Coordinates of C-alpha atoms in Angstrom, one line a residue:
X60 CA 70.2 -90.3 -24.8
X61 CA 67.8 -87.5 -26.1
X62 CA 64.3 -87.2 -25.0
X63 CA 62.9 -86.1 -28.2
X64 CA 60.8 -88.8 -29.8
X65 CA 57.6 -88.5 -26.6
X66 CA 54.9 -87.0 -26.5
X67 CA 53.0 -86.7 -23.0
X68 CA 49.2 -85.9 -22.6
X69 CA 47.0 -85.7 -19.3
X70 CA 43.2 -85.3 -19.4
X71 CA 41.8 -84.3 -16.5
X72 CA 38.3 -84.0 -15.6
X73 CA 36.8 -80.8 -14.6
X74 CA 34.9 -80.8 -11.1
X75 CA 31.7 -78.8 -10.9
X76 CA 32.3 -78.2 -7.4
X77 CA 36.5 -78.7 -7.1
X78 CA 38.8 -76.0 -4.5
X79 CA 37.0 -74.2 -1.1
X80 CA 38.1 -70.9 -0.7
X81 CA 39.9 -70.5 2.7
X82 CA 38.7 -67.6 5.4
X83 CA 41.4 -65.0 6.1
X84 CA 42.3 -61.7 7.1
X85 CA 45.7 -61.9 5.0
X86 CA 45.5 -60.2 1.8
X87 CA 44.4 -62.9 -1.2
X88 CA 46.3 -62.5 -3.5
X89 CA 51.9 -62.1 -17.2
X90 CA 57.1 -60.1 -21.1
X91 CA 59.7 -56.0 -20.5
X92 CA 62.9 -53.4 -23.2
X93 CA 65.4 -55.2 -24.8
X94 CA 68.1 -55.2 -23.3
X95 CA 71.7 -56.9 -24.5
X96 CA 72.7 -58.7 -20.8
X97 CA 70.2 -62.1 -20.3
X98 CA 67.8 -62.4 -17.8
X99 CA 69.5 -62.5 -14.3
X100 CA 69.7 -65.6 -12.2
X101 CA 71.5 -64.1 -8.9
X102 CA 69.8 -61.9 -6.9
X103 CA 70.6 -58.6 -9.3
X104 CA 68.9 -57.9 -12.0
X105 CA 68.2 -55.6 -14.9
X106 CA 65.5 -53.0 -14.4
X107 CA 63.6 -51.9 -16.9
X108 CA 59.9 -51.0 -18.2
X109 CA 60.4 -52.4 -22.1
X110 CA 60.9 -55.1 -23.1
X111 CA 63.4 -57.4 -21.7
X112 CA 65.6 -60.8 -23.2
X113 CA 64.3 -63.6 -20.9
X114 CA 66.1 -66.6 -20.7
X115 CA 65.5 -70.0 -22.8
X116 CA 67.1 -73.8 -22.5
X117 CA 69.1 -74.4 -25.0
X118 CA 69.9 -78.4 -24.6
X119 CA 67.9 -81.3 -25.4
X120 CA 70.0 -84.0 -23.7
X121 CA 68.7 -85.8 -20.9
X122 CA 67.9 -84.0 -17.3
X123 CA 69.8 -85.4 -14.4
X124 CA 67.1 -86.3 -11.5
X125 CA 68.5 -84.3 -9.4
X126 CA 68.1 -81.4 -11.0
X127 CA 64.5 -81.9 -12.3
X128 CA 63.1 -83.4 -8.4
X129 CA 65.7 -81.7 -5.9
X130 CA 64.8 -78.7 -4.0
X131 CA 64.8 -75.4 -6.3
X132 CA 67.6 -72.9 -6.1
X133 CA 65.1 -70.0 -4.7
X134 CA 61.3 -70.3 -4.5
X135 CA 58.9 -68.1 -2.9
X136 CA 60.0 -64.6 -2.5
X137 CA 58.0 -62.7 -0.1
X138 CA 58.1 -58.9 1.0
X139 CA 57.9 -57.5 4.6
X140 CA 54.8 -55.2 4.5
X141 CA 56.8 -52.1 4.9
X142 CA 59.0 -53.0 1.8
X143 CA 62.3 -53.0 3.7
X144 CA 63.2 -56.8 3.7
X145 CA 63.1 -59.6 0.9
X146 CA 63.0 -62.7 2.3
X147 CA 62.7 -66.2 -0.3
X148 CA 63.7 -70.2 0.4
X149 CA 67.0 -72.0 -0.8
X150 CA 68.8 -74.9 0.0
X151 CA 71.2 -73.7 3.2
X152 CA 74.6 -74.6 2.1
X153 CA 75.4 -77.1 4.5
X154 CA 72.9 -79.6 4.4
X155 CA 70.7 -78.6 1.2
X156 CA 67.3 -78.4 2.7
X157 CA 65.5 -75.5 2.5
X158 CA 65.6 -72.8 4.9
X159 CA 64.6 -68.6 4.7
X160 CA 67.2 -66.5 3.6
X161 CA 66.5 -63.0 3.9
X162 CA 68.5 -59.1 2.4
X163 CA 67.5 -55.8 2.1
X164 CA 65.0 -55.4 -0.7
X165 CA 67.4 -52.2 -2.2
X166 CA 70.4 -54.0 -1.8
X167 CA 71.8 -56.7 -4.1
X168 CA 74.9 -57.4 -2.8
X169 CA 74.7 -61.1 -2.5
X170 CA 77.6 -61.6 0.6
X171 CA 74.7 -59.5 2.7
X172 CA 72.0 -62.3 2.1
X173 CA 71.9 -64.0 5.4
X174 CA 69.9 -67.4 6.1
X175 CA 67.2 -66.5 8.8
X176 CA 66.1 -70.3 10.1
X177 CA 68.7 -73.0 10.8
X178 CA 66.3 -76.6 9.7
X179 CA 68.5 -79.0 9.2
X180 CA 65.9 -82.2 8.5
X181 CA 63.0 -82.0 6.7
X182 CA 63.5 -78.1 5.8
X183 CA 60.8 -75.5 5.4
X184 CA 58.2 -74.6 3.4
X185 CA 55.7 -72.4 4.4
X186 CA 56.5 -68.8 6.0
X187 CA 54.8 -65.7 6.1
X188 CA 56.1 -62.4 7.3
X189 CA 54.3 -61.0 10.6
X190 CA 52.7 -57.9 10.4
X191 CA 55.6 -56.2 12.7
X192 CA 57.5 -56.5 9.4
X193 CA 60.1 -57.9 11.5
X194 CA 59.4 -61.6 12.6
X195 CA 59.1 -63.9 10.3
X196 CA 56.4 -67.2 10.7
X197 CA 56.7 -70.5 9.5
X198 CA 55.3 -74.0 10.1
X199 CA 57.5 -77.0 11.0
X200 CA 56.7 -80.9 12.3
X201 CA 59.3 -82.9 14.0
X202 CA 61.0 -85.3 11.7
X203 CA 57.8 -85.9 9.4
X204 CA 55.2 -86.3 12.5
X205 CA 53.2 -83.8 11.1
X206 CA 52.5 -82.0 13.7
X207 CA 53.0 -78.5 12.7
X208 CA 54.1 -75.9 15.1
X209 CA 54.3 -72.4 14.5
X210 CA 57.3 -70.7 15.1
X211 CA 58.7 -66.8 14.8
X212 CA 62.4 -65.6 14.6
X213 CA 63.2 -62.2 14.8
X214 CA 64.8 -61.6 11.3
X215 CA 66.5 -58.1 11.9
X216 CA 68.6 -59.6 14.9
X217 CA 71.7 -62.4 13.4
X218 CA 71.6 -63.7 16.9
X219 CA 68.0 -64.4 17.0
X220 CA 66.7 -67.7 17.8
X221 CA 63.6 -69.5 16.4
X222 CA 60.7 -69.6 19.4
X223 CA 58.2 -72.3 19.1
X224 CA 54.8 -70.2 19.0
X225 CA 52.8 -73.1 19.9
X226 CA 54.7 -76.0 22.2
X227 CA 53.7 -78.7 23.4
X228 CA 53.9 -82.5 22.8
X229 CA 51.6 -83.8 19.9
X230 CA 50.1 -80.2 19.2
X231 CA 49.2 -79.4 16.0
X232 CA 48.7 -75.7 14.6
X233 CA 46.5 -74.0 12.1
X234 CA 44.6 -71.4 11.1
X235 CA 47.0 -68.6 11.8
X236 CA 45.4 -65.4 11.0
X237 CA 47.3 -61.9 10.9
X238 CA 46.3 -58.2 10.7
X239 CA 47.7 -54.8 10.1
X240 CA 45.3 -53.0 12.1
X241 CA 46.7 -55.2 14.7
X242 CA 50.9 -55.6 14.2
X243 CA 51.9 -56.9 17.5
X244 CA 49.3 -59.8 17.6
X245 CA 48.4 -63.2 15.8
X246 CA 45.3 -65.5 15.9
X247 CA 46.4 -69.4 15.7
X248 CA 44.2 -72.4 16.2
X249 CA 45.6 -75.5 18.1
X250 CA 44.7 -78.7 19.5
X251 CA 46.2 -78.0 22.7
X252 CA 43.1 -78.4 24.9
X253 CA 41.3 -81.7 22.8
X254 CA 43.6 -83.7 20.4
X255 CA 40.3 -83.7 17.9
X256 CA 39.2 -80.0 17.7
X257 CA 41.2 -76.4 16.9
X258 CA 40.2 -73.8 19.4
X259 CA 41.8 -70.4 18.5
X260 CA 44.3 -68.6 20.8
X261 CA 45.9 -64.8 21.1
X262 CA 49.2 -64.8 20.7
X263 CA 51.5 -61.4 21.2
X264 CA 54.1 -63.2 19.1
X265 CA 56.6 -60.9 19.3
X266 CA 57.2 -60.1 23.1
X267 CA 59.0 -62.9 24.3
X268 CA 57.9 -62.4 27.6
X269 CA 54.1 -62.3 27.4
X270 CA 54.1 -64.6 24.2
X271 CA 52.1 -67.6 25.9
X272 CA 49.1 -68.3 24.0
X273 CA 45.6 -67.0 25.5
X274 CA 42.6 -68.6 25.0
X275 CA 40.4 -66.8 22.5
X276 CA 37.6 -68.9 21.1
X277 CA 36.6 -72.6 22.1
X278 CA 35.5 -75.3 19.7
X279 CA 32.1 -76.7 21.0
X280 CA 33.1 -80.0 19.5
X281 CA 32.1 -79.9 15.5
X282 CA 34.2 -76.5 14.4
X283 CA 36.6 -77.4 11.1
X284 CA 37.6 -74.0 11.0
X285 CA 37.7 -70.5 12.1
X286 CA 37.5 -66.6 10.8
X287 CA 38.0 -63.7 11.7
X288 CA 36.4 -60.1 11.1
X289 CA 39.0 -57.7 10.1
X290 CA 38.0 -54.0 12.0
X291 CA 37.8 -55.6 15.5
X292 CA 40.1 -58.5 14.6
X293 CA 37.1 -60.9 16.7
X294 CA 36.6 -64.6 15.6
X295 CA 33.7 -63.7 14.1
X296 CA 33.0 -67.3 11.6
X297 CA 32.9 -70.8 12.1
X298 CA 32.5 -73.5 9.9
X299 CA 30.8 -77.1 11.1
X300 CA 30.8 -80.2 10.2
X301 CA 27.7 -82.5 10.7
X302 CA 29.2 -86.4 10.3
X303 CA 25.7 -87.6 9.9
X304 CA 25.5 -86.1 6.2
X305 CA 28.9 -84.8 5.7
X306 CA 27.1 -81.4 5.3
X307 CA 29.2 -77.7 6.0
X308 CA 27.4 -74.8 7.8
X309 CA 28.8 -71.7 8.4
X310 CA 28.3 -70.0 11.7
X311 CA 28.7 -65.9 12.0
X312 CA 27.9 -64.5 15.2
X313 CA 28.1 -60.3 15.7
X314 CA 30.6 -60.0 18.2
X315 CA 32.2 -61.6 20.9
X316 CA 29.2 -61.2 23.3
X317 CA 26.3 -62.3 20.8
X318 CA 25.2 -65.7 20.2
X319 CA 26.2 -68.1 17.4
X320 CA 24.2 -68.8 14.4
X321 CA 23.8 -70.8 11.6
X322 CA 23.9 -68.6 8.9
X323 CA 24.0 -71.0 5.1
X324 CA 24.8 -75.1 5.1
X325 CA 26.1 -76.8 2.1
X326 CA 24.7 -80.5 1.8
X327 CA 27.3 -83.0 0.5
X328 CA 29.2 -82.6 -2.6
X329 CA 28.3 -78.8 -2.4
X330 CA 31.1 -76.2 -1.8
X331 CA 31.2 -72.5 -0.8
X332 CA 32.4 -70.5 2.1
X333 CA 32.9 -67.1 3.6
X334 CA 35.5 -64.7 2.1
X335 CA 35.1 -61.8 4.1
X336 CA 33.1 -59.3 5.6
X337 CA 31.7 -56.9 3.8
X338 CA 32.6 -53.1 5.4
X339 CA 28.6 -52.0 6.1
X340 CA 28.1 -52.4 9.7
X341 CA 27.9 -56.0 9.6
X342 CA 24.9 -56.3 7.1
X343 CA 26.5 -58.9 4.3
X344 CA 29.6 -60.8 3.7
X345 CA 31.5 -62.0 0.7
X346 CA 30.7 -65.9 -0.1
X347 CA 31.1 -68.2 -2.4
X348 CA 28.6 -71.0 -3.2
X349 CA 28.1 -73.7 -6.0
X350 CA 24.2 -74.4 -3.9
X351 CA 22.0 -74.4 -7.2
X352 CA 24.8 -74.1 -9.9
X353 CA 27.6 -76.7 -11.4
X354 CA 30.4 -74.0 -10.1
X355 CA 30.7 -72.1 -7.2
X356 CA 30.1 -68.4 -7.8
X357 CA 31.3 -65.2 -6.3
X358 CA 28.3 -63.7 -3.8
X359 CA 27.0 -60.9 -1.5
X360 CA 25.1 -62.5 1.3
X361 CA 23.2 -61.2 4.1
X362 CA 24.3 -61.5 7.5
X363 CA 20.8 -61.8 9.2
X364 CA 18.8 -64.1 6.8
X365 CA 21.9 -66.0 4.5
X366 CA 19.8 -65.0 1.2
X367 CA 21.9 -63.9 -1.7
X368 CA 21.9 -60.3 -1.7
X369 CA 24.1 -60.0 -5.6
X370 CA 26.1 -62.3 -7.8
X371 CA 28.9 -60.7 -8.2
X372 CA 31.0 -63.2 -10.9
X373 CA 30.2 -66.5 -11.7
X374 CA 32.1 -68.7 -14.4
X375 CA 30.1 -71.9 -15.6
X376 CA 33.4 -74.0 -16.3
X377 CA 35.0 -73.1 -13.6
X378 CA 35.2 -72.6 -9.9
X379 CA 35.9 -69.5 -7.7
X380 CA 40.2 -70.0 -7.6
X381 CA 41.1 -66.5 -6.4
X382 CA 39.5 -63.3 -4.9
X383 CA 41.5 -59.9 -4.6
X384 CA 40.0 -57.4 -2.2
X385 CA 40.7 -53.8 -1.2
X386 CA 41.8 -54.8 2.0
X387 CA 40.4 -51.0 3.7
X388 CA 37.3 -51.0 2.2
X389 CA 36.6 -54.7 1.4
X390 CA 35.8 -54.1 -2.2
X391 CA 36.2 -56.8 -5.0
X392 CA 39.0 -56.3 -7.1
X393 CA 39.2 -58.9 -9.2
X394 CA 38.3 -62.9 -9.2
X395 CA 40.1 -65.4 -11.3
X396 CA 38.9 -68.8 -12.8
X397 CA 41.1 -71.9 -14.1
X398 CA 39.0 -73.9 -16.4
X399 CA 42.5 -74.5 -18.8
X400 CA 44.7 -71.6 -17.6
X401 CA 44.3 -68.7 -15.4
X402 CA 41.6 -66.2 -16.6
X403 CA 40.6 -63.1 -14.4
X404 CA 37.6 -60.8 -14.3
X405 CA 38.7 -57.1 -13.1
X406 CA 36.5 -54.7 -11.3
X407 CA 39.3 -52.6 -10.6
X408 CA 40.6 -50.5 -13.8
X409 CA 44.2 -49.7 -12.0
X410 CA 44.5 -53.4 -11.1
X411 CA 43.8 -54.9 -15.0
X412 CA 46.1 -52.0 -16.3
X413 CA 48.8 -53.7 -13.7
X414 CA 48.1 -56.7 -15.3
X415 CA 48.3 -55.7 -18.8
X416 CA 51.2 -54.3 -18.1
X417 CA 52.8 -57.4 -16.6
X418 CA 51.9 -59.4 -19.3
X419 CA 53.8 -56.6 -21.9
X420 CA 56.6 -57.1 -19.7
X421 CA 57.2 -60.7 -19.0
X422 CA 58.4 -63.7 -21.0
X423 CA 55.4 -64.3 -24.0
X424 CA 52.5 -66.6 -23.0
X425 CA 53.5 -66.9 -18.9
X426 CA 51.2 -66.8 -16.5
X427 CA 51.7 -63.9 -13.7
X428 CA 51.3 -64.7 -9.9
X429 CA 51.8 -62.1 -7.4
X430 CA 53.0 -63.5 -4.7
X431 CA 53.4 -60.4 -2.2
X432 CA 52.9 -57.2 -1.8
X433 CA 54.1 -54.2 0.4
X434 CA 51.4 -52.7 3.3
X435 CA 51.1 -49.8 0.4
X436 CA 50.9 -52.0 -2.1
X437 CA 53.5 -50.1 -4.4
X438 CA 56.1 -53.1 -5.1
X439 CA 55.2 -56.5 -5.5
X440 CA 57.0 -59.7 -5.6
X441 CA 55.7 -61.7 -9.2
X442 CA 56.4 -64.8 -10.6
X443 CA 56.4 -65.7 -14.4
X444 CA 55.4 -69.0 -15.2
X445 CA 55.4 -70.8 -18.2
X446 CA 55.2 -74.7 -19.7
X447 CA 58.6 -75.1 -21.4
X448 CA 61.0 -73.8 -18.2
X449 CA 61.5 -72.5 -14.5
X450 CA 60.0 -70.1 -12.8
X451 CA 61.2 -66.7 -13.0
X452 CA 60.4 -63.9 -10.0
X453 CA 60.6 -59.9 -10.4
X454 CA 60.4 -57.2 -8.4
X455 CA 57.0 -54.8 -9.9
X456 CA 56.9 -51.1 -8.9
X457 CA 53.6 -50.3 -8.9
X458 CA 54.1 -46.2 -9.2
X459 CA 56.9 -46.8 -12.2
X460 CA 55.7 -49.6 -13.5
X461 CA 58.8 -51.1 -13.8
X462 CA 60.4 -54.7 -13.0
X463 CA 63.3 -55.6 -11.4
X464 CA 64.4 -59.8 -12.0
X465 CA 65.2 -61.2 -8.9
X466 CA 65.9 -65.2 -9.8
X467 CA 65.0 -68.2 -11.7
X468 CA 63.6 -71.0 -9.6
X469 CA 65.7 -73.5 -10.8
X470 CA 69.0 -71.8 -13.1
X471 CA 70.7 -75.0 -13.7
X472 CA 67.5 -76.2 -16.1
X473 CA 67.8 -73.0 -17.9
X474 CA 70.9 -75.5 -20.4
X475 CA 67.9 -78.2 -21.2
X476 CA 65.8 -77.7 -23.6
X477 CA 61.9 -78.1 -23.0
X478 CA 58.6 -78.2 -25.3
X479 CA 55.5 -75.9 -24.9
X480 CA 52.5 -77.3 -23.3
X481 CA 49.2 -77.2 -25.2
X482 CA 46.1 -77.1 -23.2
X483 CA 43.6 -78.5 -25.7
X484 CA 39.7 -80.0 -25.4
X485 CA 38.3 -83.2 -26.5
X486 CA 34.6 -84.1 -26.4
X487 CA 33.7 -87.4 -24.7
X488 CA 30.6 -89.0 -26.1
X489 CA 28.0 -86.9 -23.5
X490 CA 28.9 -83.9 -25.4
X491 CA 31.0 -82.5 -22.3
X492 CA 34.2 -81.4 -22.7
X493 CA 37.8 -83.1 -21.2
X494 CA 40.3 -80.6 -20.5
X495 CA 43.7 -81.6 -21.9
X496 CA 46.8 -80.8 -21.4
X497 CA 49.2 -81.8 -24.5
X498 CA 53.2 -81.9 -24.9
X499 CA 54.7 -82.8 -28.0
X500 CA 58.2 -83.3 -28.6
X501 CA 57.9 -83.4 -32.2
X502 CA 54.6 -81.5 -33.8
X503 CA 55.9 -82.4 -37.9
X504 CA 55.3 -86.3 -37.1
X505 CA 53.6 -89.0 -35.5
X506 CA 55.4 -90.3 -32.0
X507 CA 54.4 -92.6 -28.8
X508 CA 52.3 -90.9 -26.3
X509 CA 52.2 -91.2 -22.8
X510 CA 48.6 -90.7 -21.3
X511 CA 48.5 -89.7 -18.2
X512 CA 44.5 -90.1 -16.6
X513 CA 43.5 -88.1 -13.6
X514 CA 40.3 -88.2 -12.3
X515 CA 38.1 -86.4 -9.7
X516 CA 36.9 -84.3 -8.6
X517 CA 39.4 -83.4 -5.7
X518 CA 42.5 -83.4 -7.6
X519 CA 42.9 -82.5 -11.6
X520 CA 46.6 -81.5 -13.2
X521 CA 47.1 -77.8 -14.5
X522 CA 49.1 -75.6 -17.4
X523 CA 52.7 -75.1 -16.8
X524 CA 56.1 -76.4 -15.9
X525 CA 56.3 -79.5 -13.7
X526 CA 59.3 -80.5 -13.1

């Protein structure tokens, strides 16, 4: 059976007011020369700064379902800050859920990869490295509860154990903030105290004996969500909720001694939110707001009254969907918009010539995502991704500009053959346009079509591969 004679479309409506920008110290974070091997799926790889033969599918017979829903092969490579680990997620190899797997990032000797975490149920999926660049985080419920703990493993030790970060029965983490002014501490928010509200806690993750969370900042009763000011590394933000008009304001207060106050409020159906503070002595912060627009737009705001100070980038399509920062002085690198597929506005020359050099050096029309990057910021973990195949992650040497391939998120769909995704616009009878996204198996003559209709505004499909 061949799947040759479809063609699949989704239209998706585009929300004026769709995606809130999370608070967070963390850093926020498209083909290369030719070259006779193919594209590496193992953890080697060809290095090079030309251009490079990616992979294709080659088949058109039908895809077994385990191969286009099971777990991928490697997913979500991640760099300690100091560069000297990779760590990524794979199936372990006895049970096949996924678990972190971790090697030196100079050494691709694949009998030296060791798995890190032991799950053996519902198996991970979100991990971070800890400042320390030595622990790694992740979250984890019990059996599909959904009450996720945090919990940190000491990666450079094989006969480390996993330490649950946050115990307790029916406790539920979030918020976990990190920073690299200060390694050897984390900021988490838990339920601990009231099952309905996250206070935030201290945590000195990685001293097993004084690891017990401290009390850092109590929830009054109508916080949804904390942040924290980067120099001092203070909970600094607070975002409320008012249930009588489903309204969000954000609190800032000057330090831990002042006074809370209300600082901007977004009435229903609005969206916006801090993204940082601004380094000037605590006179404005980063925020973005859609209050008096269709979209929300990239502002400086200040501190004392909440009145816009700039716009700094605004997009009337699309919402805010990224924000780069200089994370030492604060300043805007670049902001990216998704009205169809990814588009970025740079304010950072040596950042857009990164880019533009990414794009030379990866497979022709995929997106780029940088997933990582070292505390120096000179190698980066990217991912290429395109409509018409998996996901394929390289190593980027910021000095050399240079890749390295790591792996291909799913190698075993690299024998199928897949078409190219159109994203194309069709104008309803307002005169507003319907993004679309449009694959055809066949484009020399008519076949059935499958319409796929997603509406909004909290959910809408995107451009790329998805199976």
């Amino acid at each position: 059976m061949k799947l040759t004679n479809i063609v699949a479309a989704t239209f998706v409506t585009v929300s004026n007011n769709f995606g809130v920008i999370g608070f967070s110290t963390l850093p926020t974070q498209q083909t290369a020369s030719k070259i006779s091997s193919s594209y590496s799926t193992s953890l080697g790889g060809a290095t090079t700064s030309e251009q490079q033969t990616f992979t294709t599918t080659t088949s058109d017979e039908i895809i077994p379902r385990d191969i286009l829903f099971g777990n991928p092969t490697y997913a979500s490579p991640n760099l300690s800050p100091d560069g000297k680990y990779l760590a990524y997620l794979a199936p372990s190899k006895d049970s096949g859920v996924l678990n972190v797997f971790i090697r030196n990032t100079s050494d691709k000797d694949e009998s030296k990869v060791r798995m890190v975490t032991s799950d053996k149920s519902r198996g991970i999926r979100q991990y971070f490295w800890a400042q320390d660049s030595e622990t790694l985080l992740y979250m984890q419920d019990f059996e599909g509860d959904e009450n996720f703990h945090l919990w940190g493993i000491d990666a450079t030790s094989e006969k480390a154990e996993a330490r649950d970060l946050t115990p307790g029965e029916n406790i539920k983490a979030s918020s976990v903030i990190t920073n690299k002014r200060y390694p050897n501490e984390l900021l988490v928010g838990t339920n601990e105290r009231n099952p309905a509200i996250f206070d935030m806690y201290r945590c000195k993750y990685n001293d097993p004996e004084n690891a017990a969370l401290v009390l850092d900042t109590e929830n009054p009763g109508d916080v949804v969500g904390w942040g924290s000011e980067d120099e001092s590394f203070e909970i600094r933000e607070a975002t409320v909720r008012n249930p009588a008009d489903s309204s969000n304001t954000v609190r800032v207060r000057d330090d831990t001694k002042s006074e809370w106050r209300d600082l901007v409020t977004f009435p229903y159906g609005e969206d916006g939110g801090v993204i940082e503070f601004c380094k000037d002595n605590g006179k404005s912060c980063w925020m973005t707001s859609s209050v008096g627009r269709e979209t929300t737009a990239l502002l400086q705001v200040d501190l004392k009254t909440g009145e816009t100070i700039k716009e700094i980038s605004y997009n009337e399509k699309s919402d805010v969907q990224g924000i780069v920062l200089d994370q030492d002085t604060k300043k805007i690198k670049a902001v990216s918009y998704n009205y169809a597929r990814t588009e970025r506005v740079f304010f950072d020359k040596d950042l857009e010539a990164d880019y533009e050099k990414l794009k030379e050096l990866g497979p022709e029309g995929a997106e780029v995502g940088v997933g990582s990057k070292t505390r120096d910021e000179k190698l980066w973990t990217v991912s290429f991704s395109r409509s018409d195949g998996p996901t394929e992650y390289c190593l980027y040497d910021q000095v050399k500009k240079e890749i390295t391939s790591l792996f291909v998120s799913v190698p075993e769909l690299l024998q199928y053959k897949f078409s190219l995704m159109e994203d194309v616009r069709i104008k309803a009878r307002d005169g507003l346009e319907l993004v679309g996204y449009l694959t055809r198996a066949k484009k020399d003559e008519k076949t059935p079509l499958i319409l796929m209709v997603h509406g909004g505004p909290w959910a809408r499909d995107s451009y790329g591969f998805t199976g």
